[in-house]
């Protein structure tokens, strides 16, 4: 007789539409965070926008600060539980090919590679449509994947 073996559900890789949905949510959050950081700096600039021509090296420092906010947002969520708030809403999780959480190094590499994938008319993301494993360019390069989580039963 054959005993029933409890098996894990198969891994379902995220498609283009789910990824676009999560990116839209996360983009709104990142823009809001950058706007909040900018608003906090306005009293120091006399209410003026921070530009390199007007503020010199402070303009570069401001850009680095905004970059740190973006890196911090994704790095924090991806290393903590594999989900940004947008990914949580769309039941997505990013993980290493082994299924483990990303390290900070993995997160930074993935974010840099994702900028290239999205930056070239999103061709790196649309690659999912032809890839046998439904992986984007940045998934392949960084040995990570975005999986769809099963619905929670009530």
PDB file of C-alpha atoms in Angstrom:
ATOM      1  CA  UNK A   1       0.000   0.000   0.000  1.00  0.00           C
ATOM      2  CA  UNK A   2       1.090   3.495  -0.733  1.00  0.00           C
ATOM      3  CA  UNK A   3       0.965   6.065   2.059  1.00  0.00           C
ATOM      4  CA  UNK A   4      -0.078   9.587   1.229  1.00  0.00           C
ATOM      5  CA  UNK A   5       2.938  11.812   1.411  1.00  0.00           C
ATOM      6  CA  UNK A   6       2.276  15.394   2.478  1.00  0.00           C
ATOM      7  CA  UNK A   7       3.962  17.529  -0.092  1.00  0.00           C
ATOM      8  CA  UNK A   8       4.440  21.228  -0.398  1.00  0.00           C
ATOM      9  CA  UNK A   9       2.436  23.019  -3.064  1.00  0.00           C
ATOM     10  CA  UNK A  10       4.329  23.554  -6.307  1.00  0.00           C
ATOM     11  CA  UNK A  11       6.269  26.796  -6.713  1.00  0.00           C
ATOM     12  CA  UNK A  12       4.366  29.260  -8.863  1.00  0.00           C
ATOM     13  CA  UNK A  13       6.541  31.996 -10.325  1.00  0.00           C
ATOM     14  CA  UNK A  14       4.979  35.446 -10.555  1.00  0.00           C
ATOM     15  CA  UNK A  15       3.831  36.679 -13.926  1.00  0.00           C
ATOM     16  CA  UNK A  16       4.155  40.097 -15.486  1.00  0.00           C
ATOM     17  CA  UNK A  17       0.808  41.530 -14.340  1.00  0.00           C
ATOM     18  CA  UNK A  18       1.307  40.657 -10.681  1.00  0.00           C
ATOM     19  CA  UNK A  19       4.798  42.123 -10.775  1.00  0.00           C
ATOM     20  CA  UNK A  20       3.531  45.315 -12.402  1.00  0.00           C
ATOM     21  CA  UNK A  21       0.837  45.592  -9.738  1.00  0.00           C
ATOM     22  CA  UNK A  22       3.343  45.208  -6.907  1.00  0.00           C
ATOM     23  CA  UNK A  23       5.763  47.660  -8.541  1.00  0.00           C
ATOM     24  CA  UNK A  24       2.968  50.221  -8.897  1.00  0.00           C
ATOM     25  CA  UNK A  25       2.098  49.940  -5.186  1.00  0.00           C
ATOM     26  CA  UNK A  26       5.740  50.083  -4.118  1.00  0.00           C
ATOM     27  CA  UNK A  27       6.484  53.012  -6.439  1.00  0.00           C
ATOM     28  CA  UNK A  28       3.773  55.050  -4.755  1.00  0.00           C
ATOM     29  CA  UNK A  29       5.211  54.203  -1.337  1.00  0.00           C
ATOM     30  CA  UNK A  30       8.787  55.031  -2.352  1.00  0.00           C
ATOM     31  CA  UNK A  31       7.687  58.332  -3.910  1.00  0.00           C
ATOM     32  CA  UNK A  32       5.845  59.190  -0.677  1.00  0.00           C
ATOM     33  CA  UNK A  33       8.939  58.347   1.398  1.00  0.00           C
ATOM     34  CA  UNK A  34      11.165  60.488  -0.821  1.00  0.00           C
ATOM     35  CA  UNK A  35       8.640  63.329  -0.648  1.00  0.00           C
ATOM     36  CA  UNK A  36       8.593  63.085   3.160  1.00  0.00           C
ATOM     37  CA  UNK A  37      12.408  63.196   3.326  1.00  0.00           C
ATOM     38  CA  UNK A  38      12.391  66.180   0.970  1.00  0.00           C
ATOM     39  CA  UNK A  39       9.751  67.942   3.082  1.00  0.00           C
ATOM     40  CA  UNK A  40      11.889  67.450   6.194  1.00  0.00           C
ATOM     41  CA  UNK A  41      14.793  69.185   4.441  1.00  0.00           C
ATOM     42  CA  UNK A  42      12.789  72.188   3.217  1.00  0.00           C
ATOM     43  CA  UNK A  43      13.287  74.239   6.405  1.00  0.00           C
ATOM     44  CA  UNK A  44      17.052  73.850   5.903  1.00  0.00           C
ATOM     45  CA  UNK A  45      16.872  75.074   2.313  1.00  0.00           C
ATOM     46  CA  UNK A  46      14.532  77.979   2.881  1.00  0.00           C
ATOM     47  CA  UNK A  47      11.779  76.136   1.068  1.00  0.00           C
ATOM     48  CA  UNK A  48      13.831  75.832  -2.112  1.00  0.00           C
ATOM     49  CA  UNK A  49      14.364  72.661  -4.108  1.00  0.00           C
ATOM     50  CA  UNK A  50      17.767  71.069  -3.619  1.00  0.00           C
ATOM     51  CA  UNK A  51      19.829  71.385  -6.790  1.00  0.00           C
ATOM     52  CA  UNK A  52      23.541  70.995  -7.356  1.00  0.00           C
ATOM     53  CA  UNK A  53      23.794  74.438  -8.964  1.00  0.00           C
ATOM     54  CA  UNK A  54      22.121  76.111  -5.983  1.00  0.00           C
ATOM     55  CA  UNK A  55      23.533  74.051  -3.090  1.00  0.00           C
ATOM     56  CA  UNK A  56      26.753  72.544  -4.444  1.00  0.00           C
ATOM     57  CA  UNK A  57      27.815  69.326  -2.770  1.00  0.00           C
ATOM     58  CA  UNK A  58      24.658  69.375  -0.610  1.00  0.00           C
ATOM     59  CA  UNK A  59      22.776  68.709  -3.834  1.00  0.00           C
ATOM     60  CA  UNK A  60      24.794  65.526  -4.308  1.00  0.00           C
ATOM     61  CA  UNK A  61      24.293  64.573  -0.662  1.00  0.00           C
ATOM     62  CA  UNK A  62      20.544  64.986  -1.150  1.00  0.00           C
ATOM     63  CA  UNK A  63      20.611  62.617  -4.121  1.00  0.00           C
ATOM     64  CA  UNK A  64      22.599  60.082  -2.117  1.00  0.00           C
ATOM     65  CA  UNK A  65      20.057  60.410   0.706  1.00  0.00           C
ATOM     66  CA  UNK A  66      17.170  59.658  -1.662  1.00  0.00           C
ATOM     67  CA  UNK A  67      19.076  56.695  -3.079  1.00  0.00           C
ATOM     68  CA  UNK A  68      19.622  55.444   0.470  1.00  0.00           C
ATOM     69  CA  UNK A  69      15.880  55.730   1.140  1.00  0.00           C
ATOM     70  CA  UNK A  70      15.125  53.607  -1.939  1.00  0.00           C
ATOM     71  CA  UNK A  71      17.819  51.024  -1.141  1.00  0.00           C
ATOM     72  CA  UNK A  72      16.709  50.946   2.481  1.00  0.00           C
ATOM     73  CA  UNK A  73      13.051  50.409   1.569  1.00  0.00           C
ATOM     74  CA  UNK A  74      13.679  47.394  -0.641  1.00  0.00           C
ATOM     75  CA  UNK A  75      16.589  46.030   1.377  1.00  0.00           C
ATOM     76  CA  UNK A  76      14.655  46.165   4.646  1.00  0.00           C
ATOM     77  CA  UNK A  77      11.601  44.367   3.330  1.00  0.00           C
ATOM     78  CA  UNK A  78      13.376  41.847   1.098  1.00  0.00           C
ATOM     79  CA  UNK A  79      15.775  40.760   3.857  1.00  0.00           C
ATOM     80  CA  UNK A  80      13.166  40.763   6.613  1.00  0.00           C
ATOM     81  CA  UNK A  81      10.390  38.642   5.104  1.00  0.00           C
ATOM     82  CA  UNK A  82      10.903  38.723   1.339  1.00  0.00           C
ATOM     83  CA  UNK A  83       7.958  41.023   0.742  1.00  0.00           C
ATOM     84  CA  UNK A  84       7.560  44.732   0.251  1.00  0.00           C
ATOM     85  CA  UNK A  85       4.139  46.154   1.043  1.00  0.00           C
ATOM     86  CA  UNK A  86       3.196  45.998  -2.642  1.00  0.00           C
ATOM     87  CA  UNK A  87       4.341  42.388  -2.843  1.00  0.00           C
ATOM     88  CA  UNK A  88       2.344  41.582   0.274  1.00  0.00           C
ATOM     89  CA  UNK A  89      -0.812  42.981  -1.345  1.00  0.00           C
ATOM     90  CA  UNK A  90      -0.253  40.845  -4.460  1.00  0.00           C
ATOM     91  CA  UNK A  91       0.794  37.731  -2.464  1.00  0.00           C
ATOM     92  CA  UNK A  92       4.332  37.748  -3.861  1.00  0.00           C
ATOM     93  CA  UNK A  93       7.627  36.941  -2.170  1.00  0.00           C
ATOM     94  CA  UNK A  94      11.181  37.298  -3.438  1.00  0.00           C
ATOM     95  CA  UNK A  95      13.601  34.596  -2.393  1.00  0.00           C
ATOM     96  CA  UNK A  96      16.844  32.959  -3.413  1.00  0.00           C
ATOM     97  CA  UNK A  97      16.630  30.004  -5.771  1.00  0.00           C
ATOM     98  CA  UNK A  98      17.062  27.829  -2.677  1.00  0.00           C
ATOM     99  CA  UNK A  99      13.937  29.350  -1.107  1.00  0.00           C
ATOM    100  CA  UNK A 100      15.814  31.285   1.595  1.00  0.00           C
ATOM    101  CA  UNK A 101      15.555  35.009   2.298  1.00  0.00           C
ATOM    102  CA  UNK A 102      17.826  37.479   0.551  1.00  0.00           C
ATOM    103  CA  UNK A 103      20.857  38.959   2.286  1.00  0.00           C
ATOM    104  CA  UNK A 104      21.564  42.679   2.046  1.00  0.00           C
ATOM    105  CA  UNK A 105      24.127  41.907  -0.643  1.00  0.00           C
ATOM    106  CA  UNK A 106      21.531  39.916  -2.604  1.00  0.00           C
ATOM    107  CA  UNK A 107      18.988  42.718  -2.226  1.00  0.00           C
ATOM    108  CA  UNK A 108      21.375  45.399  -3.490  1.00  0.00           C
ATOM    109  CA  UNK A 109      22.446  43.281  -6.469  1.00  0.00           C
ATOM    110  CA  UNK A 110      18.825  42.455  -7.277  1.00  0.00           C
ATOM    111  CA  UNK A 111      17.793  46.107  -7.123  1.00  0.00           C
ATOM    112  CA  UNK A 112      20.656  47.160  -9.414  1.00  0.00           C
ATOM    113  CA  UNK A 113      19.833  44.392 -11.893  1.00  0.00           C
ATOM    114  CA  UNK A 114      16.119  45.240 -11.716  1.00  0.00           C
ATOM    115  CA  UNK A 115      16.878  48.838 -12.680  1.00  0.00           C
ATOM    116  CA  UNK A 116      18.439  47.525 -15.886  1.00  0.00           C
ATOM    117  CA  UNK A 117      15.550  45.129 -16.530  1.00  0.00           C
ATOM    118  CA  UNK A 118      12.969  47.868 -16.081  1.00  0.00           C
ATOM    119  CA  UNK A 119      15.099  50.576 -17.674  1.00  0.00           C
ATOM    120  CA  UNK A 120      15.304  49.004 -21.119  1.00  0.00           C
ATOM    121  CA  UNK A 121      11.577  49.442 -21.884  1.00  0.00           C
ATOM    122  CA  UNK A 122      10.935  46.733 -19.260  1.00  0.00           C
ATOM    123  CA  UNK A 123      12.290  44.128 -21.685  1.00  0.00           C
ATOM    124  CA  UNK A 124      13.966  42.335 -18.801  1.00  0.00           C
ATOM    125  CA  UNK A 125      10.609  41.974 -17.098  1.00  0.00           C
ATOM    126  CA  UNK A 126       8.696  41.000 -20.225  1.00  0.00           C
ATOM    127  CA  UNK A 127      11.318  38.266 -20.647  1.00  0.00           C
ATOM    128  CA  UNK A 128       9.097  36.327 -18.215  1.00  0.00           C
ATOM    129  CA  UNK A 129       6.707  35.701 -21.118  1.00  0.00           C
ATOM    130  CA  UNK A 130       9.308  33.640 -23.015  1.00  0.00           C
ATOM    131  CA  UNK A 131      11.419  32.245 -20.181  1.00  0.00           C
ATOM    132  CA  UNK A 132      10.767  28.573 -19.453  1.00  0.00           C
ATOM    133  CA  UNK A 133      10.857  29.236 -15.690  1.00  0.00           C
ATOM    134  CA  UNK A 134       9.039  32.596 -15.879  1.00  0.00           C
ATOM    135  CA  UNK A 135      12.091  34.466 -14.588  1.00  0.00           C
ATOM    136  CA  UNK A 136      13.025  38.053 -15.406  1.00  0.00           C
ATOM    137  CA  UNK A 137      16.563  39.079 -16.303  1.00  0.00           C
ATOM    138  CA  UNK A 138      17.244  40.291 -12.782  1.00  0.00           C
ATOM    139  CA  UNK A 139      15.960  36.993 -11.357  1.00  0.00           C
ATOM    140  CA  UNK A 140      18.394  35.043 -13.531  1.00  0.00           C
ATOM    141  CA  UNK A 141      21.378  37.309 -12.871  1.00  0.00           C
ATOM    142  CA  UNK A 142      20.928  37.326  -9.088  1.00  0.00           C
ATOM    143  CA  UNK A 143      19.722  33.722  -8.658  1.00  0.00           C
ATOM    144  CA  UNK A 144      16.477  34.868  -7.096  1.00  0.00           C
ATOM    145  CA  UNK A 145      12.823  34.349  -7.939  1.00  0.00           C
ATOM    146  CA  UNK A 146       9.469  35.918  -7.229  1.00  0.00           C
ATOM    147  CA  UNK A 147       6.858  33.383  -6.193  1.00  0.00           C
ATOM    148  CA  UNK A 148       3.122  33.618  -5.746  1.00  0.00           C
ATOM    149  CA  UNK A 149       2.051  32.665  -2.238  1.00  0.00           C
ATOM    150  CA  UNK A 150      -1.050  30.506  -1.781  1.00  0.00           C
ATOM    151  CA  UNK A 151      -4.221  32.129  -0.510  1.00  0.00           C
ATOM    152  CA  UNK A 152      -4.651  31.826   3.223  1.00  0.00           C
ATOM    153  CA  UNK A 153      -7.547  29.663   4.249  1.00  0.00           C
ATOM    154  CA  UNK A 154      -9.944  31.142   6.739  1.00  0.00           C
TER     155      UNK A 154
END
